[in-house]
PDB file of C-alpha atoms (C1' of nucleotides) in Angstrom:
ATOM      1  CA  MET A1462      -7.084  21.430 -18.405  1.00 83.00           C
ATOM      2  CA  LYS A1463      -7.098  19.256 -20.674  1.00 94.00           C
ATOM      3  CA  LYS A1464      -8.780  15.390 -19.975  1.00 97.00           C
ATOM      4  CA  ALA A1465      -5.939  12.781 -20.109  1.00 98.00           C
ATOM      5  CA  PRO A1466      -7.851  10.691 -23.253  1.00 98.00           C
ATOM      6  CA  LEU A1467      -8.064   7.189 -22.259  1.00 97.00           C
ATOM      7  CA  SER A1468      -5.183   6.171 -24.729  1.00 98.00           C
ATOM      8  CA  PHE A1469      -3.040   7.392 -22.026  1.00 98.00           C
ATOM      9  CA  PHE A1470      -3.531   4.410 -19.565  1.00 98.00           C
ATOM     10  CA  ASN A1471      -3.278   1.759 -22.616  1.00 98.00           C
ATOM     11  CA  ARG A1472       0.449   1.824 -21.792  1.00 98.00           C
ATOM     12  CA  PRO A1473       2.762  -0.208 -19.341  1.00 98.00           C
ATOM     13  CA  ALA A1474       1.847   0.523 -15.357  1.00 98.00           C
ATOM     14  CA  LEU A1475       5.251   1.588 -14.626  1.00 98.00           C
ATOM     15  CA  ILE A1476       4.830   4.328 -17.496  1.00 98.00           C
ATOM     16  CA  VAL A1477       1.216   5.344 -16.659  1.00 98.00           C
ATOM     17  CA  ALA A1478       2.215   5.453 -12.902  1.00 98.00           C
ATOM     18  CA  LYS A1479       5.257   7.747 -13.681  1.00 98.00           C
ATOM     19  CA  GLU A1480       3.187  10.162 -15.672  1.00 98.00           C
ATOM     20  CA  LEU A1481      -0.084  10.111 -13.164  1.00 98.00           C
ATOM     21  CA  LEU A1482       1.929  12.123 -11.051  1.00 98.00           C
ATOM     22  CA  GLY A1483       1.290  16.068 -11.568  1.00 98.00           C
ATOM     23  CA  CYS A1484      -1.932  14.930 -13.064  1.00 98.00           C
ATOM     24  CA  PHE A1485      -4.948  15.552 -11.573  1.00 98.00           C
ATOM     25  CA  LEU A1486      -8.219  13.613  -9.854  1.00 98.00           C
ATOM     26  CA  ALA A1487     -10.648  15.376 -11.103  1.00 98.00           C
ATOM     27  CA  THR A1488     -14.781  14.967 -10.087  1.00 98.00           C
ATOM     28  CA  LYS A1489     -17.790  17.039  -9.934  1.00 96.00           C
ATOM     29  CA  THR A1490     -19.599  18.545  -6.649  1.00 94.00           C
ATOM     30  CA  ALA A1491     -22.419  20.696  -6.140  1.00 94.00           C
ATOM     31  CA  ASP A1492     -19.936  23.752  -6.095  1.00 93.00           C
ATOM     32  CA  GLY A1493     -18.007  22.893  -9.716  1.00 96.00           C
ATOM     33  CA  ILE A1494     -15.141  20.357 -10.308  1.00 97.00           C
ATOM     34  CA  GLU A1495     -12.433  19.849  -7.981  1.00 97.00           C
ATOM     35  CA  ARG A1496      -9.259  18.628  -8.529  1.00 98.00           C
ATOM     36  CA  TYR A1497      -6.602  16.855  -6.567  1.00 98.00           C
ATOM     37  CA  MET A1498      -2.975  16.585  -7.674  1.00 98.00           C
ATOM     38  CA  ILE A1499      -1.671  13.063  -7.824  1.00 98.00           C
ATOM     39  CA  THR A1500       1.318  12.742  -5.990  1.00 98.00           C
ATOM     40  CA  GLU A1501       1.945   9.365  -5.058  1.00 98.00           C
ATOM     41  CA  THR A1502       1.380   6.149  -7.289  1.00 98.00           C
ATOM     42  CA  GLU A1503       2.474   2.734  -7.382  1.00 98.00           C
ATOM     43  CA  ALA A1504       2.556  -0.441 -10.487  1.00 98.00           C
ATOM     44  CA  TYR A1505       0.853  -3.538 -10.383  1.00 98.00           C
ATOM     45  CA  ILE A1506       2.305  -4.587 -13.755  1.00 98.00           C
ATOM     46  CA  GLY A1507       0.935  -8.336 -14.897  1.00 98.00           C
ATOM     47  CA  PRO A1508      -0.030 -11.618 -14.222  1.00 98.00           C
ATOM     48  CA  HIS A1509       3.728 -12.557 -12.652  1.00 98.00           C
ATOM     49  CA  ASP A1510       3.992  -9.437 -10.545  1.00 98.00           C
ATOM     50  CA  GLN A1511       3.822 -11.568  -7.368  1.00 98.00           C
ATOM     51  CA  ALA A1512       2.582  -8.293  -5.579  1.00 98.00           C
ATOM     52  CA  SER A1513      -0.605  -7.908  -7.634  1.00 98.00           C
ATOM     53  CA  HIS A1514      -3.978  -8.924  -6.525  1.00 98.00           C
ATOM     54  CA  ALA A1515      -3.851 -10.711 -10.196  1.00 98.00           C
ATOM     55  CA  PHE A1516      -0.978 -13.052  -9.548  1.00 98.00           C
ATOM     56  CA  LYS A1517      -3.664 -15.885  -8.184  1.00 96.00           C
ATOM     57  CA  GLY A1518      -5.081 -15.318 -11.688  1.00 96.00           C
ATOM     58  CA  ARG A1519      -8.486 -14.315 -12.925  1.00 97.00           C
ATOM     59  CA  THR A1520     -11.093 -14.278 -10.406  1.00 97.00           C
ATOM     60  CA  LYS A1521     -13.995 -12.422  -9.674  1.00 97.00           C
ATOM     61  CA  ARG A1522     -12.485  -9.835  -7.597  1.00 98.00           C
ATOM     62  CA  THR A1523      -9.607  -9.586  -9.946  1.00 98.00           C
ATOM     63  CA  GLU A1524     -11.609  -9.686 -12.859  1.00 98.00           C
ATOM     64  CA  VAL A1525     -11.383  -5.526 -13.546  1.00 98.00           C
ATOM     65  CA  MET A1526      -7.623  -5.486 -13.727  1.00 98.00           C
ATOM     66  CA  TYR A1527      -7.882  -7.273 -17.042  1.00 98.00           C
ATOM     67  CA  GLN A1528     -10.320  -4.749 -18.484  1.00 98.00           C
ATOM     68  CA  ALA A1529     -10.105  -1.676 -20.947  1.00 98.00           C
ATOM     69  CA  SER A1530      -7.067   0.752 -19.892  1.00 98.00           C
ATOM     70  CA  GLY A1531      -9.064   3.315 -18.061  1.00 98.00           C
ATOM     71  CA  THR A1532     -11.383   1.319 -16.188  1.00 98.00           C
ATOM     72  CA  ILE A1533     -11.227   2.010 -12.303  1.00 98.00           C
ATOM     73  CA  TYR A1534     -10.606  -0.703  -9.448  1.00 99.00           C
ATOM     74  CA  VAL A1535     -11.583  -0.232  -6.276  1.00 98.00           C
ATOM     75  CA  TYR A1536     -11.410  -2.919  -3.646  1.00 98.00           C
ATOM     76  CA  LEU A1537     -11.902  -2.975   0.093  1.00 98.00           C
ATOM     77  CA  ILE A1538      -8.556  -3.559   2.572  1.00 98.00           C
ATOM     78  CA  TYR A1539      -8.772  -4.678   5.351  1.00 98.00           C
ATOM     79  CA  GLY A1540     -12.757  -4.386   6.239  1.00 97.00           C
ATOM     80  CA  MET A1541     -13.082  -0.889   6.182  1.00 97.00           C
ATOM     81  CA  TYR A1542     -10.553   1.074   3.248  1.00 98.00           C
ATOM     82  CA  ASN A1543     -11.166   1.261  -0.330  1.00 98.00           C
ATOM     83  CA  MET A1544      -8.814   1.786  -2.718  1.00 98.00           C
ATOM     84  CA  LEU A1545      -8.167   3.649  -5.911  1.00 99.00           C
ATOM     85  CA  ASN A1546      -6.532   2.351  -8.908  1.00 99.00           C
ATOM     86  CA  ILE A1547      -6.489   2.744 -12.648  1.00 99.00           C
ATOM     87  CA  VAL A1548      -6.423  -0.284 -14.934  1.00 99.00           C
ATOM     88  CA  THR A1549      -3.449   0.276 -17.394  1.00 98.00           C
ATOM     89  CA  ASP A1550      -2.184  -1.871 -20.395  1.00 98.00           C
ATOM     90  CA  GLU A1551      -4.214  -4.071 -23.193  1.00 98.00           C
ATOM     91  CA  LYS A1552      -7.192  -5.583 -22.429  1.00 98.00           C
ATOM     92  CA  ASP A1553      -7.074  -9.095 -21.111  1.00 98.00           C
ATOM     93  CA  TYR A1554      -3.569  -7.882 -19.658  1.00 98.00           C
ATOM     94  CA  PRO A1555      -3.917  -6.898 -15.515  1.00 98.00           C
ATOM     95  CA  ALA A1556      -2.249  -4.274 -14.647  1.00 98.00           C
ATOM     96  CA  ALA A1557      -3.023  -1.268 -12.487  1.00 98.00           C
ATOM     97  CA  VAL A1558      -1.986   2.130 -11.135  1.00 99.00           C
ATOM     98  CA  LEU A1559      -2.603   2.444  -7.436  1.00 99.00           C
ATOM     99  CA  ILE A1560      -3.480   6.429  -6.379  1.00 99.00           C
ATOM    100  CA  ARG A1561      -1.665   6.463  -2.913  1.00 98.00           C
ATOM    101  CA  ALA A1562      -1.272  10.224  -2.490  1.00 98.00           C
ATOM    102  CA  VAL A1563      -3.005  13.507  -3.827  1.00 98.00           C
ATOM    103  CA  GLU A1564      -2.719  17.021  -2.715  1.00 98.00           C
ATOM    104  CA  HIS A1565      -5.802  19.641  -2.795  1.00 97.00           C
ATOM    105  CA  ASN A1566      -5.604  23.438  -2.515  1.00 93.00           C
ATOM    106  CA  GLY A1567      -1.827  22.601  -1.374  1.00 92.00           C
ATOM    107  CA  LEU A1568      -2.613  20.257   1.338  1.00 96.00           C
ATOM    108  CA  PRO A1569      -1.719  17.065   1.167  1.00 97.00           C
ATOM    109  CA  ILE A1570      -3.898  14.092   1.808  1.00 98.00           C
ATOM    110  CA  THR A1571      -1.520  10.565   1.892  1.00 98.00           C
ATOM    111  CA  GLY A1572      -2.366   7.360   2.434  1.00 98.00           C
ATOM    112  CA  PRO A1573      -4.499   5.140  -0.204  1.00 98.00           C
ATOM    113  CA  GLY A1574      -7.622   5.014   2.428  1.00 98.00           C
ATOM    114  CA  ARG A1575      -7.833   8.676   3.217  1.00 98.00           C
ATOM    115  CA  VAL A1576      -7.780   9.314  -0.661  1.00 98.00           C
ATOM    116  CA  ALA A1577     -10.549   7.403  -1.441  1.00 98.00           C
ATOM    117  CA  LYS A1578     -12.333   8.363   1.641  1.00 98.00           C
ATOM    118  CA  HIS A1579     -11.151  12.039   1.080  1.00 98.00           C
ATOM    119  CA  LEU A1580     -12.730  11.970  -2.500  1.00 98.00           C
ATOM    120  CA  HIS A1581     -16.195   9.768  -1.328  1.00 98.00           C
ATOM    121  CA  ILE A1582     -14.599   6.607  -3.455  1.00 98.00           C
ATOM    122  CA  ASP A1583     -16.285   3.162  -2.786  1.00 98.00           C
ATOM    123  CA  ARG A1584     -17.090   0.354  -4.718  1.00 98.00           C
ATOM    124  CA  MET A1585     -19.897   1.191  -6.392  1.00 98.00           C
ATOM    125  CA  VAL A1586     -17.316   3.089  -8.696  1.00 98.00           C
ATOM    126  CA  ASN A1587     -15.101  -0.392  -9.365  1.00 98.00           C
ATOM    127  CA  ALA A1588     -15.759  -1.547 -13.389  1.00 98.00           C
ATOM    128  CA  LYS A1589     -16.670   1.628 -13.942  1.00 98.00           C
ATOM    129  CA  LEU A1590     -14.952   3.338 -17.025  1.00 98.00           C
ATOM    130  CA  LEU A1591     -12.808   6.794 -16.140  1.00 98.00           C
ATOM    131  CA  GLY A1592     -15.178   9.882 -16.733  1.00 96.00           C
ATOM    132  CA  LYS A1593     -17.703   8.183 -19.251  1.00 88.00           C
ATOM    133  CA  GLU A1594     -19.381   5.862 -16.287  1.00 97.00           C
ATOM    134  CA  ALA A1595     -17.863   7.506 -13.218  1.00 97.00           C
ATOM    135  CA  ASN A1596     -18.385  10.987 -11.668  1.00 98.00           C
ATOM    136  CA  LEU A1597     -13.878  10.660 -11.883  1.00 98.00           C
ATOM    137  CA  TRP A1598     -11.463  11.132 -14.614  1.00 98.00           C
ATOM    138  CA  VAL A1599      -7.917  12.450 -15.067  1.00 98.00           C
ATOM    139  CA  GLU A1600      -6.890  15.949 -16.397  1.00 98.00           C
ATOM    140  CA  LEU A1601      -3.623  16.824 -17.456  1.00 98.00           C
ATOM    141  CA  PRO A1602      -1.305  19.217 -16.099  1.00 96.00           C
ATOM    142  CA  ALA A1603      -0.894  22.674 -18.114  1.00 91.00           C
ATOM    143  CA  GLU A1604       2.538  22.655 -18.214  1.00 87.00           C
ATOM    144  CA  PRO A1605       5.102  19.751 -17.042  1.00 85.00           C
ATOM    145  CA  ILE A1606       5.756  19.359 -13.378  1.00 88.00           C
ATOM    146  CA  LYS A1607       8.702  20.848 -12.023  1.00 91.00           C
ATOM    147  CA  ARG A1608       9.106  18.444  -8.719  1.00 95.00           C
ATOM    148  CA  LYS A1609      11.589  15.916  -8.483  1.00 96.00           C
ATOM    149  CA  VAL A1610      10.211  12.283  -8.866  1.00 97.00           C
ATOM    150  CA  ILE A1611      11.405   9.834  -5.883  1.00 97.00           C
ATOM    151  CA  LYS A1612      11.187   5.738  -6.354  1.00 98.00           C
ATOM    152  CA  THR A1613      11.052   3.290  -3.283  1.00 98.00           C
ATOM    153  CA  PRO A1614       9.817  -0.082  -3.097  1.00 98.00           C
ATOM    154  CA  ARG A1615       5.944  -0.662  -2.651  1.00 98.00           C
ATOM    155  CA  ILE A1616       4.274  -0.285   0.642  1.00 98.00           C
ATOM    156  CA  GLY A1617       3.014  -3.341   2.658  1.00 97.00           C
ATOM    157  CA  ILE A1618       3.592  -6.150   0.143  1.00 97.00           C
ATOM    158  CA  ASP A1619       5.681  -8.125   2.365  1.00 96.00           C
ATOM    159  CA  TYR A1620       4.101 -11.649   0.982  1.00 96.00           C
ATOM    160  CA  ALA A1621       5.520 -10.739  -2.397  1.00 97.00           C
ATOM    161  CA  GLY A1622       8.641 -12.570  -2.131  1.00 95.00           C
ATOM    162  CA  PRO A1623      12.436 -11.084  -1.768  1.00 96.00           C
ATOM    163  CA  ILE A1624      12.390 -10.204  -5.594  1.00 97.00           C
ATOM    164  CA  TRP A1625       8.749  -8.674  -5.931  1.00 98.00           C
ATOM    165  CA  SER A1626       8.858  -7.124  -2.839  1.00 97.00           C
ATOM    166  CA  GLN A1627      11.968  -5.141  -3.555  1.00 97.00           C
ATOM    167  CA  LYS A1628      10.945  -3.504  -6.620  1.00 98.00           C
ATOM    168  CA  GLN A1629      10.884   0.272  -7.246  1.00 98.00           C
ATOM    169  CA  TYR A1630       7.353   0.696  -8.932  1.00 98.00           C
ATOM    170  CA  ARG A1631       6.389   3.266  -6.235  1.00 98.00           C
ATOM    171  CA  PHE A1632       6.394   6.838  -7.611  1.00 98.00           C
ATOM    172  CA  LEU A1633       6.751  10.144  -5.226  1.00 98.00           C
ATOM    173  CA  LEU A1634       6.688  13.723  -5.905  1.00 97.00           C
ATOM    174  CA  THR A1635       9.231  15.292  -3.613  1.00 91.00           C
ATOM    175  CA  LYS A1636       7.708  18.402  -2.101  1.00 78.00           C
TER     176      LYS A1636
ATOM    177  C1'  DA B 617       2.042  -2.250  19.625  1.00 73.95           C
ATOM    178  C1'  DG B 618      -2.233  -3.358  18.988  1.00 73.95           C
ATOM    179  C1'  DA B 619      -7.056  -3.140  17.535  1.00 73.95           C
ATOM    180  C1'  DT B 620      -9.612  -2.492  13.940  1.00 73.95           C
ATOM    181  C1'  DT B 621     -13.117  -4.249  10.200  1.00 73.95           C
ATOM    182  C1'  DG B 622     -15.323  -7.573   6.491  1.00 73.95           C
ATOM    183  C1'  DA B 623     -14.613  -9.229   1.463  1.00 73.95           C
ATOM    184  C1'  DT B 624     -11.976 -12.996  -0.701  1.00 73.95           C
ATOM    185  C1'  DC B 625      -9.346 -16.967  -1.478  1.00 73.95           C
ATOM    186  C1'  DC B 626      -8.198 -21.448  -0.577  1.00 73.95           C
ATOM    187  C1'  DA B 627      -7.767 -25.821   2.041  1.00 73.95           C
ATOM    188  C1'  DT B 628      -9.799 -28.617   5.111  1.00 73.95           C
TER     189       DT B 628
ATOM    190  C1'  DT C 697     -17.697 -23.750   5.117  1.00 73.95           C
ATOM    191  C1'  DG C 698     -14.155 -21.625   8.010  1.00 73.95           C
ATOM    192  C1'  DG C 699     -10.108 -19.485   8.939  1.00 73.95           C
ATOM    193  C1'  DA C 700      -6.090 -16.910   7.778  1.00 73.95           C
ATOM    194  C1'  DT C 701      -4.929 -12.950   4.940  1.00 73.95           C
ATOM    195  C1'  DC C 702      -5.007  -8.198   3.624  1.00 73.95           C
ATOM    196  C1'  DA C 703      -1.827  -2.673  -1.916  1.00 73.95           C
ATOM    197  C1'  DA C 704      -4.539   0.590   6.216  1.00 73.95           C
ATOM    198  C1'  DT C 705      -5.270   3.922   9.728  1.00 73.95           C
ATOM    199  C1'  DC C 706      -6.511   4.998  13.772  1.00 73.95           C
ATOM    200  C1'  DT C 707      -5.072   5.540  18.424  1.00 73.95           C
ATOM    201  C1'  DG C 708      -2.342   4.418  22.895  1.00 73.95           C
TER     202       DG C 708
END
DNA sequence: AGATTGATCCAT
DNA sequence: TGGATCAATCTG
């Protein structure tokens, strides 16, 4: 299995979000390398995206979204759940892809909170670089995926207004 | 449908 | 400095 180069992420978030489907999140454990196939993503595409945290500008929390592509962005929501994102695009351009669901040995893990919990991902890895500074990286599938891709509006962003809340920036693999 | 939970951001 | 808000999930 081939590790995704950091250049994979140095592209528009919409492209990365689509291409991450079928890729694997990989982490090293005592039992070896565990791989989780990514089955659902969402793109947050820039400073003008009203659904994005970066819409309010550069703050202590959003600073990581402006860092180099391949940087990990993890934040806490509702005081309970960690959300795993991967920064995309050029440095100083705030964009990221949220990992919303994976599959492990054919078993689905749906919902971003459950994904992070299952992989033991928390804010300790926030602002770390995939593979270099964190025990987490992405691997590319050996063969192109055969499953179909569905697009829908993003989840839980009604605050983003009528235009941005309806953009079809969520991508899922069908069964 | 309602509770949960705490970091973050902005207005008072 | 307080208080609303939140890229969600669990239980009834």
